[in-house]
PDB file of C-alpha atoms in Angstrom:
ATOM      1  CA  UNK N 284     -60.235-100.399-120.803  1.00 43.00           C
ATOM      2  CA  UNK N 285     -57.680-103.078-121.735  1.00 56.00           C
ATOM      3  CA  UNK N 286     -57.625-106.680-122.925  1.00 70.00           C
ATOM      4  CA  UNK N 287     -55.122-109.341-121.958  1.00 87.00           C
ATOM      5  CA  UNK N 288     -51.626-108.548-120.741  1.00 92.00           C
ATOM      6  CA  UNK N 289     -48.329-110.457-120.599  1.00 94.00           C
ATOM      7  CA  UNK N 290     -46.165-110.636-117.441  1.00 95.00           C
ATOM      8  CA  UNK N 291     -44.614-107.274-116.625  1.00 94.00           C
ATOM      9  CA  UNK N 292     -46.793-105.301-119.049  1.00 94.00           C
ATOM     10  CA  UNK N 293     -48.500-102.255-117.507  1.00 94.00           C
ATOM     11  CA  UNK N 294     -52.246-102.033-116.994  1.00 93.00           C
ATOM     12  CA  UNK N 295     -53.334 -98.402-116.702  1.00 94.00           C
ATOM     13  CA  UNK N 296     -56.625 -97.718-114.924  1.00 94.00           C
ATOM     14  CA  UNK N 297     -58.695 -94.545-114.659  1.00 95.00           C
ATOM     15  CA  UNK N 298     -61.671 -94.272-112.341  1.00 96.00           C
ATOM     16  CA  UNK N 299     -64.194 -91.436-112.382  1.00 96.00           C
ATOM     17  CA  UNK N 300     -65.516 -90.709-108.884  1.00 96.00           C
ATOM     18  CA  UNK N 301     -68.374 -88.217-108.448  1.00 96.00           C
ATOM     19  CA  UNK N 302     -67.007 -85.200-106.597  1.00 94.00           C
ATOM     20  CA  UNK N 303     -69.956 -85.447-104.175  1.00 95.00           C
ATOM     21  CA  UNK N 304     -68.302 -88.604-102.792  1.00 95.00           C
ATOM     22  CA  UNK N 305     -65.449 -86.395-101.500  1.00 95.00           C
ATOM     23  CA  UNK N 306     -62.865 -89.080-102.209  1.00 96.00           C
ATOM     24  CA  UNK N 307     -59.666 -88.504-100.248  1.00 96.00           C
ATOM     25  CA  UNK N 308     -57.853 -91.430-101.843  1.00 96.00           C
ATOM     26  CA  UNK N 309     -58.533 -94.439-104.051  1.00 97.00           C
ATOM     27  CA  UNK N 310     -56.883 -97.846-104.028  1.00 97.00           C
ATOM     28  CA  UNK N 311     -57.191-100.707-106.520  1.00 97.00           C
ATOM     29  CA  UNK N 312     -57.022-104.172-104.915  1.00 96.00           C
ATOM     30  CA  UNK N 313     -55.828-106.904-107.278  1.00 95.00           C
ATOM     31  CA  UNK N 314     -56.631-110.525-106.464  1.00 94.00           C
ATOM     32  CA  UNK N 315     -55.644-113.893-107.884  1.00 93.00           C
ATOM     33  CA  UNK N 316     -58.325-116.317-109.036  1.00 86.00           C
ATOM     34  CA  UNK N 317     -58.341-118.045-105.634  1.00 82.00           C
ATOM     35  CA  UNK N 318     -59.123-114.732-103.894  1.00 85.00           C
ATOM     36  CA  UNK N 319     -55.640-114.134-102.515  1.00 90.00           C
ATOM     37  CA  UNK N 320     -54.637-110.463-102.573  1.00 93.00           C
ATOM     38  CA  UNK N 321     -51.777-109.836-105.003  1.00 94.00           C
ATOM     39  CA  UNK N 322     -51.322-106.053-104.991  1.00 95.00           C
ATOM     40  CA  UNK N 323     -52.746-102.882-103.545  1.00 97.00           C
ATOM     41  CA  UNK N 324     -52.313-100.052-106.048  1.00 96.00           C
ATOM     42  CA  UNK N 325     -52.552 -96.448-104.893  1.00 97.00           C
ATOM     43  CA  UNK N 326     -54.470 -94.436-107.496  1.00 97.00           C
ATOM     44  CA  UNK N 327     -53.118 -90.922-107.984  1.00 96.00           C
ATOM     45  CA  UNK N 328     -55.418 -87.954-108.381  1.00 96.00           C
ATOM     46  CA  UNK N 329     -55.241 -86.904-112.027  1.00 95.00           C
ATOM     47  CA  UNK N 330     -57.744 -84.114-112.613  1.00 95.00           C
ATOM     48  CA  UNK N 331     -61.301 -82.961-112.292  1.00 95.00           C
ATOM     49  CA  UNK N 332     -63.636 -83.424-115.245  1.00 95.00           C
ATOM     50  CA  UNK N 333     -67.115 -81.999-114.922  1.00 95.00           C
ATOM     51  CA  UNK N 334     -68.790 -83.591-111.922  1.00 96.00           C
ATOM     52  CA  UNK N 335     -66.035 -86.185-111.466  1.00 97.00           C
ATOM     53  CA  UNK N 336     -62.647 -86.514-109.817  1.00 97.00           C
ATOM     54  CA  UNK N 337     -60.428 -88.745-111.948  1.00 97.00           C
ATOM     55  CA  UNK N 338     -57.849 -91.043-110.354  1.00 98.00           C
ATOM     56  CA  UNK N 339     -55.175 -92.970-112.258  1.00 97.00           C
ATOM     57  CA  UNK N 340     -53.195 -96.088-111.324  1.00 96.00           C
ATOM     58  CA  UNK N 341     -50.851 -98.609-112.907  1.00 96.00           C
ATOM     59  CA  UNK N 342     -50.068-102.213-112.093  1.00 94.00           C
ATOM     60  CA  UNK N 343     -48.465-105.238-113.761  1.00 95.00           C
ATOM     61  CA  UNK N 344     -48.840-108.968-113.146  1.00 95.00           C
ATOM     62  CA  UNK N 345     -45.803-111.196-112.639  1.00 94.00           C
ATOM     63  CA  UNK N 346     -47.192-114.545-113.769  1.00 94.00           C
ATOM     64  CA  UNK N 347     -49.848-115.726-116.236  1.00 95.00           C
ATOM     65  CA  UNK N 348     -53.284-116.317-114.792  1.00 93.00           C
ATOM     66  CA  UNK N 349     -56.739-114.919-114.246  1.00 92.00           C
ATOM     67  CA  UNK N 350     -56.950-111.853-112.006  1.00 94.00           C
ATOM     68  CA  UNK N 351     -59.748-109.754-110.489  1.00 93.00           C
ATOM     69  CA  UNK N 352     -59.851-106.288-108.974  1.00 94.00           C
ATOM     70  CA  UNK N 353     -62.031-103.809-107.119  1.00 94.00           C
ATOM     71  CA  UNK N 354     -61.533-100.354-105.588  1.00 95.00           C
ATOM     72  CA  UNK N 355     -61.470 -98.937-102.080  1.00 95.00           C
ATOM     73  CA  UNK N 356     -62.477 -95.294-101.840  1.00 96.00           C
ATOM     74  CA  UNK N 357     -61.608 -93.347 -98.679  1.00 96.00           C
ATOM     75  CA  UNK N 358     -63.769 -90.405 -97.550  1.00 95.00           C
ATOM     76  CA  UNK N 359     -63.366 -87.818 -94.803  1.00 94.00           C
ATOM     77  CA  UNK N 360     -65.497 -89.915 -92.431  1.00 91.00           C
ATOM     78  CA  UNK N 361     -64.940 -93.478 -93.610  1.00 92.00           C
ATOM     79  CA  UNK N 362     -64.852 -95.285 -96.909  1.00 92.00           C
ATOM     80  CA  UNK N 363     -66.278 -98.107 -98.973  1.00 92.00           C
ATOM     81  CA  UNK N 364     -65.354-100.749-101.511  1.00 92.00           C
ATOM     82  CA  UNK N 365     -66.561-100.383-105.095  1.00 92.00           C
ATOM     83  CA  UNK N 366     -67.336-103.447-107.178  1.00 90.00           C
ATOM     84  CA  UNK N 367     -68.439-104.012-110.744  1.00 86.00           C
ATOM     85  CA  UNK N 368     -72.095-104.293-109.757  1.00 79.00           C
ATOM     86  CA  UNK N 369     -72.204-101.991-106.755  1.00 77.00           C
ATOM     87  CA  UNK N 370     -70.555-101.231-103.447  1.00 78.00           C
ATOM     88  CA  UNK N 371     -70.443-102.693 -99.934  1.00 74.00           C
ATOM     89  CA  UNK N 372     -74.195-102.300 -99.566  1.00 69.00           C
ATOM     90  CA  UNK N 373     -75.188-104.603-102.437  1.00 63.00           C
ATOM     91  CA  UNK N 374     -72.137-106.636-103.459  1.00 60.00           C
ATOM     92  CA  UNK N 375     -72.663-110.180-104.716  1.00 57.00           C
ATOM     93  CA  UNK N 376     -69.956-112.834-105.056  1.00 50.00           C
ATOM     94  CA  UNK N 377     -68.028-112.560-108.274  1.00 56.00           C
ATOM     95  CA  UNK N 378     -68.862-108.936-109.004  1.00 84.00           C
ATOM     96  CA  UNK N 379     -65.254-107.920-109.640  1.00 89.00           C
ATOM     97  CA  UNK N 380     -63.531-106.623-112.743  1.00 92.00           C
ATOM     98  CA  UNK N 381     -61.412-109.214-114.533  1.00 92.00           C
ATOM     99  CA  UNK N 382     -58.115-109.122-116.386  1.00 93.00           C
ATOM    100  CA  UNK N 383     -56.140-111.993-117.936  1.00 93.00           C
ATOM    101  CA  UNK N 384     -52.371-112.385-118.041  1.00 95.00           C
ATOM    102  CA  UNK N 385     -51.152-114.694-120.817  1.00 94.00           C
ATOM    103  CA  UNK N 386     -47.666-116.114-121.463  1.00 95.00           C
ATOM    104  CA  UNK N 387     -45.219-114.049-123.501  1.00 92.00           C
ATOM    105  CA  UNK N 388     -45.533-114.896-127.188  1.00 90.00           C
ATOM    106  CA  UNK N 389     -49.000-116.402-126.876  1.00 89.00           C
ATOM    107  CA  UNK N 390     -50.789-116.477-130.226  1.00 87.00           C
ATOM    108  CA  UNK N 391     -54.361-117.336-131.061  1.00 85.00           C
ATOM    109  CA  UNK N 392     -54.658-120.026-133.756  1.00 90.00           C
ATOM    110  CA  UNK N 393     -55.331-118.897-137.309  1.00 92.00           C
ATOM    111  CA  UNK N 394     -58.440-121.072-137.589  1.00 90.00           C
ATOM    112  CA  UNK N 395     -60.136-119.019-134.886  1.00 90.00           C
ATOM    113  CA  UNK N 396     -59.645-115.684-136.640  1.00 92.00           C
ATOM    114  CA  UNK N 397     -62.813-114.554-138.387  1.00 93.00           C
ATOM    115  CA  UNK N 398     -64.689-117.671-137.299  1.00 96.00           C
ATOM    116  CA  UNK N 399     -68.436-117.725-136.713  1.00 97.00           C
ATOM    117  CA  UNK N 400     -68.714-119.725-133.497  1.00 97.00           C
ATOM    118  CA  UNK N 401     -72.030-121.089-132.271  1.00 98.00           C
ATOM    119  CA  UNK N 402     -72.176-122.089-128.597  1.00 98.00           C
ATOM    120  CA  UNK N 403     -74.443-124.935-127.498  1.00 98.00           C
ATOM    121  CA  UNK N 404     -75.526-125.857-123.978  1.00 97.00           C
ATOM    122  CA  UNK N 405     -76.081-129.525-124.874  1.00 97.00           C
ATOM    123  CA  UNK N 406     -78.972-130.336-122.521  1.00 97.00           C
ATOM    124  CA  UNK N 407     -81.126-127.499-123.894  1.00 96.00           C
ATOM    125  CA  UNK N 408     -80.421-127.449-127.646  1.00 97.00           C
ATOM    126  CA  UNK N 409     -82.336-130.294-129.330  1.00 97.00           C
ATOM    127  CA  UNK N 410     -83.546-133.742-128.320  1.00 96.00           C
ATOM    128  CA  UNK N 411     -83.461-136.667-130.737  1.00 95.00           C
ATOM    129  CA  UNK N 412     -85.563-139.666-129.766  1.00 92.00           C
ATOM    130  CA  UNK N 413     -84.301-143.204-129.299  1.00 87.00           C
ATOM    131  CA  UNK N 414     -81.140-142.447-127.322  1.00 86.00           C
ATOM    132  CA  UNK N 415     -80.265-145.006-124.621  1.00 84.00           C
ATOM    133  CA  UNK N 416     -79.928-143.005-121.409  1.00 83.00           C
ATOM    134  CA  UNK N 417     -79.285-145.878-119.026  1.00 83.00           C
ATOM    135  CA  UNK N 418     -76.181-145.841-116.899  1.00 81.00           C
ATOM    136  CA  UNK N 419     -76.599-142.553-115.015  1.00 83.00           C
ATOM    137  CA  UNK N 420     -75.301-143.036-111.477  1.00 80.00           C
ATOM    138  CA  UNK N 421     -76.733-139.884-109.967  1.00 81.00           C
ATOM    139  CA  UNK N 422     -80.159-138.684-108.849  1.00 84.00           C
ATOM    140  CA  UNK N 423     -81.754-136.985-111.876  1.00 90.00           C
ATOM    141  CA  UNK N 424     -85.075-135.365-112.759  1.00 91.00           C
ATOM    142  CA  UNK N 425     -86.306-135.384-116.354  1.00 92.00           C
ATOM    143  CA  UNK N 426     -88.543-132.637-117.769  1.00 93.00           C
ATOM    144  CA  UNK N 427     -91.257-134.240-119.870  1.00 92.00           C
ATOM    145  CA  UNK N 428     -92.224-130.922-121.476  1.00 94.00           C
ATOM    146  CA  UNK N 429     -89.417-129.304-123.498  1.00 95.00           C
ATOM    147  CA  UNK N 430     -91.012-125.852-123.117  1.00 94.00           C
ATOM    148  CA  UNK N 431     -91.413-125.762-119.350  1.00 94.00           C
ATOM    149  CA  UNK N 432     -89.261-123.597-117.132  1.00 93.00           C
ATOM    150  CA  UNK N 433     -86.045-125.094-115.752  1.00 92.00           C
ATOM    151  CA  UNK N 434     -85.828-125.504-111.988  1.00 91.00           C
ATOM    152  CA  UNK N 435     -83.661-123.133-109.956  1.00 89.00           C
ATOM    153  CA  UNK N 436     -82.840-122.231-106.368  1.00 84.00           C
ATOM    154  CA  UNK N 437     -86.159-120.375-106.098  1.00 87.00           C
ATOM    155  CA  UNK N 438     -87.922-123.734-106.418  1.00 86.00           C
ATOM    156  CA  UNK N 439     -85.738-125.717-104.026  1.00 81.00           C
ATOM    157  CA  UNK N 440     -83.641-124.438-101.162  1.00 80.00           C
ATOM    158  CA  UNK N 441     -80.966-127.024-101.960  1.00 81.00           C
ATOM    159  CA  UNK N 442     -81.281-126.959-105.749  1.00 86.00           C
ATOM    160  CA  UNK N 443     -78.936-129.591-107.175  1.00 87.00           C
ATOM    161  CA  UNK N 444     -78.878-128.608-110.884  1.00 90.00           C
ATOM    162  CA  UNK N 445     -80.070-132.145-111.593  1.00 91.00           C
ATOM    163  CA  UNK N 446     -83.106-131.478-113.818  1.00 93.00           C
ATOM    164  CA  UNK N 447     -82.627-132.374-117.479  1.00 95.00           C
ATOM    165  CA  UNK N 448     -84.378-131.594-120.756  1.00 96.00           C
ATOM    166  CA  UNK N 449     -82.485-134.388-122.522  1.00 95.00           C
ATOM    167  CA  UNK N 450     -80.843-132.558-125.405  1.00 96.00           C
ATOM    168  CA  UNK N 451     -78.290-134.920-126.939  1.00 97.00           C
ATOM    169  CA  UNK N 452     -75.572-135.531-129.564  1.00 98.00           C
ATOM    170  CA  UNK N 453     -77.974-136.925-132.145  1.00 97.00           C
ATOM    171  CA  UNK N 454     -80.160-133.867-131.728  1.00 98.00           C
ATOM    172  CA  UNK N 455     -77.231-131.587-132.535  1.00 98.00           C
ATOM    173  CA  UNK N 456     -76.331-133.738-135.532  1.00 98.00           C
ATOM    174  CA  UNK N 457     -79.877-133.467-136.869  1.00 98.00           C
ATOM    175  CA  UNK N 458     -79.589-129.662-136.696  1.00 98.00           C
ATOM    176  CA  UNK N 459     -76.389-129.358-138.742  1.00 98.00           C
ATOM    177  CA  UNK N 460     -78.330-128.031-141.792  1.00 97.00           C
ATOM    178  CA  UNK N 461     -79.718-125.272-139.546  1.00 98.00           C
ATOM    179  CA  UNK N 462     -76.216-124.411-138.296  1.00 98.00           C
ATOM    180  CA  UNK N 463     -74.943-124.335-141.883  1.00 97.00           C
ATOM    181  CA  UNK N 464     -77.760-121.948-142.851  1.00 97.00           C
ATOM    182  CA  UNK N 465     -76.458-119.516-140.200  1.00 97.00           C
ATOM    183  CA  UNK N 466     -72.953-119.581-141.673  1.00 97.00           C
ATOM    184  CA  UNK N 467     -71.496-121.329-138.620  1.00 98.00           C
ATOM    185  CA  UNK N 468     -67.876-122.405-139.068  1.00 97.00           C
ATOM    186  CA  UNK N 469     -67.127-123.608-135.538  1.00 97.00           C
ATOM    187  CA  UNK N 470     -69.301-125.313-132.930  1.00 98.00           C
ATOM    188  CA  UNK N 471     -68.486-124.868-129.245  1.00 97.00           C
ATOM    189  CA  UNK N 472     -70.049-127.303-126.760  1.00 98.00           C
ATOM    190  CA  UNK N 473     -70.281-126.789-123.026  1.00 97.00           C
ATOM    191  CA  UNK N 474     -68.978-129.862-121.140  1.00 97.00           C
ATOM    192  CA  UNK N 475     -70.089-133.278-122.351  1.00 97.00           C
ATOM    193  CA  UNK N 476     -68.360-135.506-119.764  1.00 96.00           C
ATOM    194  CA  UNK N 477     -70.390-137.624-117.356  1.00 95.00           C
ATOM    195  CA  UNK N 478     -71.647-135.325-114.618  1.00 95.00           C
ATOM    196  CA  UNK N 479     -74.126-135.139-111.744  1.00 92.00           C
ATOM    197  CA  UNK N 480     -75.322-131.680-112.820  1.00 94.00           C
ATOM    198  CA  UNK N 481     -77.032-130.468-116.009  1.00 95.00           C
ATOM    199  CA  UNK N 482     -74.357-127.882-116.830  1.00 95.00           C
ATOM    200  CA  UNK N 483     -71.798-130.723-116.595  1.00 95.00           C
ATOM    201  CA  UNK N 484     -69.043-128.565-115.131  1.00 94.00           C
ATOM    202  CA  UNK N 485     -69.334-130.904-112.143  1.00 94.00           C
ATOM    203  CA  UNK N 486     -67.308-133.618-113.896  1.00 96.00           C
ATOM    204  CA  UNK N 487     -67.788-137.212-112.722  1.00 96.00           C
ATOM    205  CA  UNK N 488     -65.610-139.041-115.242  1.00 96.00           C
ATOM    206  CA  UNK N 489     -63.419-137.463-117.911  1.00 96.00           C
ATOM    207  CA  UNK N 490     -63.254-140.745-119.852  1.00 95.00           C
ATOM    208  CA  UNK N 491     -67.009-141.039-120.447  1.00 95.00           C
ATOM    209  CA  UNK N 492     -69.618-138.968-122.216  1.00 96.00           C
ATOM    210  CA  UNK N 493     -72.698-138.254-120.134  1.00 96.00           C
ATOM    211  CA  UNK N 494     -75.248-141.043-120.737  1.00 94.00           C
ATOM    212  CA  UNK N 495     -78.060-138.523-121.247  1.00 96.00           C
ATOM    213  CA  UNK N 496     -76.148-137.088-124.216  1.00 96.00           C
ATOM    214  CA  UNK N 497     -75.418-140.449-125.796  1.00 95.00           C
ATOM    215  CA  UNK N 498     -72.510-142.806-126.279  1.00 94.00           C
ATOM    216  CA  UNK N 499     -68.979-142.066-127.409  1.00 95.00           C
ATOM    217  CA  UNK N 500     -70.021-143.488-130.802  1.00 96.00           C
ATOM    218  CA  UNK N 501     -72.838-140.914-130.945  1.00 96.00           C
ATOM    219  CA  UNK N 502     -70.254-138.219-130.275  1.00 97.00           C
ATOM    220  CA  UNK N 503     -67.923-139.565-132.961  1.00 98.00           C
ATOM    221  CA  UNK N 504     -70.832-139.552-135.407  1.00 98.00           C
ATOM    222  CA  UNK N 505     -71.521-135.906-134.565  1.00 98.00           C
ATOM    223  CA  UNK N 506     -67.859-134.963-135.058  1.00 98.00           C
ATOM    224  CA  UNK N 507     -67.665-136.754-138.398  1.00 98.00           C
ATOM    225  CA  UNK N 508     -70.867-135.130-139.637  1.00 98.00           C
ATOM    226  CA  UNK N 509     -69.647-131.674-138.623  1.00 98.00           C
ATOM    227  CA  UNK N 510     -66.311-132.169-140.346  1.00 98.00           C
ATOM    228  CA  UNK N 511     -68.058-133.335-143.509  1.00 98.00           C
ATOM    229  CA  UNK N 512     -69.871-129.992-143.419  1.00 97.00           C
ATOM    230  CA  UNK N 513     -66.644-128.014-142.861  1.00 96.00           C
ATOM    231  CA  UNK N 514     -67.546-127.172-139.262  1.00 97.00           C
ATOM    232  CA  UNK N 515     -64.881-127.509-136.570  1.00 97.00           C
ATOM    233  CA  UNK N 516     -65.885-128.571-133.060  1.00 97.00           C
ATOM    234  CA  UNK N 517     -64.505-127.399-129.720  1.00 96.00           C
ATOM    235  CA  UNK N 518     -65.435-128.995-126.410  1.00 95.00           C
ATOM    236  CA  UNK N 519     -65.194-127.337-123.017  1.00 95.00           C
ATOM    237  CA  UNK N 520     -62.665-129.190-120.879  1.00 89.00           C
ATOM    238  CA  UNK N 521     -62.645-128.285-117.183  1.00 89.00           C
ATOM    239  CA  UNK N 522     -59.544-129.558-115.423  1.00 92.00           C
ATOM    240  CA  UNK N 523     -59.112-127.049-112.588  1.00 92.00           C
ATOM    241  CA  UNK N 524     -61.862-128.748-110.563  1.00 96.00           C
ATOM    242  CA  UNK N 525     -64.007-131.893-110.632  1.00 97.00           C
ATOM    243  CA  UNK N 526     -67.387-132.746-109.178  1.00 96.00           C
ATOM    244  CA  UNK N 527     -67.631-133.984-105.615  1.00 96.00           C
ATOM    245  CA  UNK N 528     -69.846-136.757-107.036  1.00 95.00           C
ATOM    246  CA  UNK N 529     -67.124-138.270-109.203  1.00 96.00           C
ATOM    247  CA  UNK N 530     -64.856-141.257-109.563  1.00 97.00           C
ATOM    248  CA  UNK N 531     -62.030-138.972-108.376  1.00 98.00           C
ATOM    249  CA  UNK N 532     -63.558-137.392-105.236  1.00 98.00           C
ATOM    250  CA  UNK N 533     -66.533-139.755-104.672  1.00 97.00           C
ATOM    251  CA  UNK N 534     -68.154-137.946-101.756  1.00 96.00           C
ATOM    252  CA  UNK N 535     -71.413-139.919-101.998  1.00 94.00           C
ATOM    253  CA  UNK N 536     -70.023-143.353-102.754  1.00 94.00           C
ATOM    254  CA  UNK N 537     -71.583-143.667-106.201  1.00 92.00           C
ATOM    255  CA  UNK N 538     -68.225-144.880-107.555  1.00 93.00           C
ATOM    256  CA  UNK N 539     -67.379-147.636-105.091  1.00 92.00           C
ATOM    257  CA  UNK N 540     -65.269-147.281-101.949  1.00 92.00           C
ATOM    258  CA  UNK N 541     -62.400-145.212-103.342  1.00 94.00           C
ATOM    259  CA  UNK N 542     -61.920-141.566-104.187  1.00 96.00           C
ATOM    260  CA  UNK N 543     -60.025-138.787-102.452  1.00 97.00           C
ATOM    261  CA  UNK N 544     -62.870-138.020-100.031  1.00 97.00           C
ATOM    262  CA  UNK N 545     -62.866-141.567 -98.647  1.00 96.00           C
ATOM    263  CA  UNK N 546     -59.282-142.771 -98.936  1.00 95.00           C
ATOM    264  CA  UNK N 547     -56.023-140.935 -98.313  1.00 95.00           C
ATOM    265  CA  UNK N 548     -54.293-143.648-100.342  1.00 96.00           C
ATOM    266  CA  UNK N 549     -56.455-142.936-103.377  1.00 97.00           C
ATOM    267  CA  UNK N 550     -54.407-142.135-106.493  1.00 97.00           C
ATOM    268  CA  UNK N 551     -56.531-138.987-106.732  1.00 98.00           C
ATOM    269  CA  UNK N 552     -55.952-137.787-103.151  1.00 97.00           C
ATOM    270  CA  UNK N 553     -53.163-135.363-104.038  1.00 96.00           C
ATOM    271  CA  UNK N 554     -55.317-133.830-106.779  1.00 97.00           C
ATOM    272  CA  UNK N 555     -57.136-131.914-104.036  1.00 97.00           C
ATOM    273  CA  UNK N 556     -56.231-129.653-101.127  1.00 96.00           C
ATOM    274  CA  UNK N 557     -57.772-130.720 -97.809  1.00 96.00           C
ATOM    275  CA  UNK N 558     -57.587-128.432 -94.785  1.00 93.00           C
ATOM    276  CA  UNK N 559     -57.491-130.591 -91.668  1.00 90.00           C
ATOM    277  CA  UNK N 560     -60.463-132.812 -92.431  1.00 93.00           C
ATOM    278  CA  UNK N 561     -62.093-134.398 -95.441  1.00 94.00           C
ATOM    279  CA  UNK N 562     -65.033-131.965 -95.240  1.00 95.00           C
ATOM    280  CA  UNK N 563     -62.792-128.906 -95.495  1.00 96.00           C
ATOM    281  CA  UNK N 564     -61.263-128.588 -98.957  1.00 96.00           C
ATOM    282  CA  UNK N 565     -60.519-125.946-101.554  1.00 94.00           C
ATOM    283  CA  UNK N 566     -63.330-125.564-104.064  1.00 93.00           C
ATOM    284  CA  UNK N 567     -64.237-123.381-107.020  1.00 91.00           C
ATOM    285  CA  UNK N 568     -65.738-120.061-105.862  1.00 83.00           C
ATOM    286  CA  UNK N 569     -66.812-121.691-102.604  1.00 87.00           C
ATOM    287  CA  UNK N 570     -69.137-124.266-104.208  1.00 90.00           C
ATOM    288  CA  UNK N 571     -68.668-127.480-102.210  1.00 93.00           C
ATOM    289  CA  UNK N 572     -69.816-129.572-105.169  1.00 93.00           C
ATOM    290  CA  UNK N 573     -66.781-128.369-107.172  1.00 95.00           C
ATOM    291  CA  UNK N 574     -63.557-129.287-105.319  1.00 97.00           C
ATOM    292  CA  UNK N 575     -60.433-127.717-106.848  1.00 96.00           C
TER     293      UNK N 575
END
């Protein structure tokens, strides 16, 4: 029921609980992005409305960041947690409500207001022929048929997100007339850095474009062509975690002998948080391929 908040600004929540639940009390549990509990908010009974008991609670966040919350509902003979997509009986990871806390005085840029933004997942948008794709360090599978179904964890128990359809920078550039016909004013690209996974959030090297997308000169050509057509470009930079298969972490040795996983004297070692051994480290949402 609310958008972003600044530090100290109240968030007011109402929850409608069916009276058949016989809720004795309701709590809202607020968590930080890393899962640490920040607050437990007691929801006060407000009123009854039709078949529902309505509870109301207020909380505020002290520092900017991304926060998540869920509810705990107590009953006469027990209780349960309520999540965005269900309760204790069917909860899946990540099914929490989300709220953002931004710095005081934060303003969105004027160029973003009223923009028509088109998001592209680069591997799946359009493939131009003749792109040199040599130089990939990681194990990759190429789909020969553009129309076939992508692989997923139903196909392989240890699905590695390493199957590619080979969409590339030149392909996007060739489709600029199509984007113009849609009235697009801004293009947003999911990550384009070198990566061991097709979504490229598993960054291997921030200083290189992924070889399957093309060279840095191909990317510059795309940017220039977009600007000539009055289209701004935004790229997705992910700096809160890297890939484990990267020049920084280098778990599999694809980038020589260094990297935080192999060498405590690595210049990248203090980028990460290890917990007693090199195989125990903080990672994004528990995915071992994405060390924080």
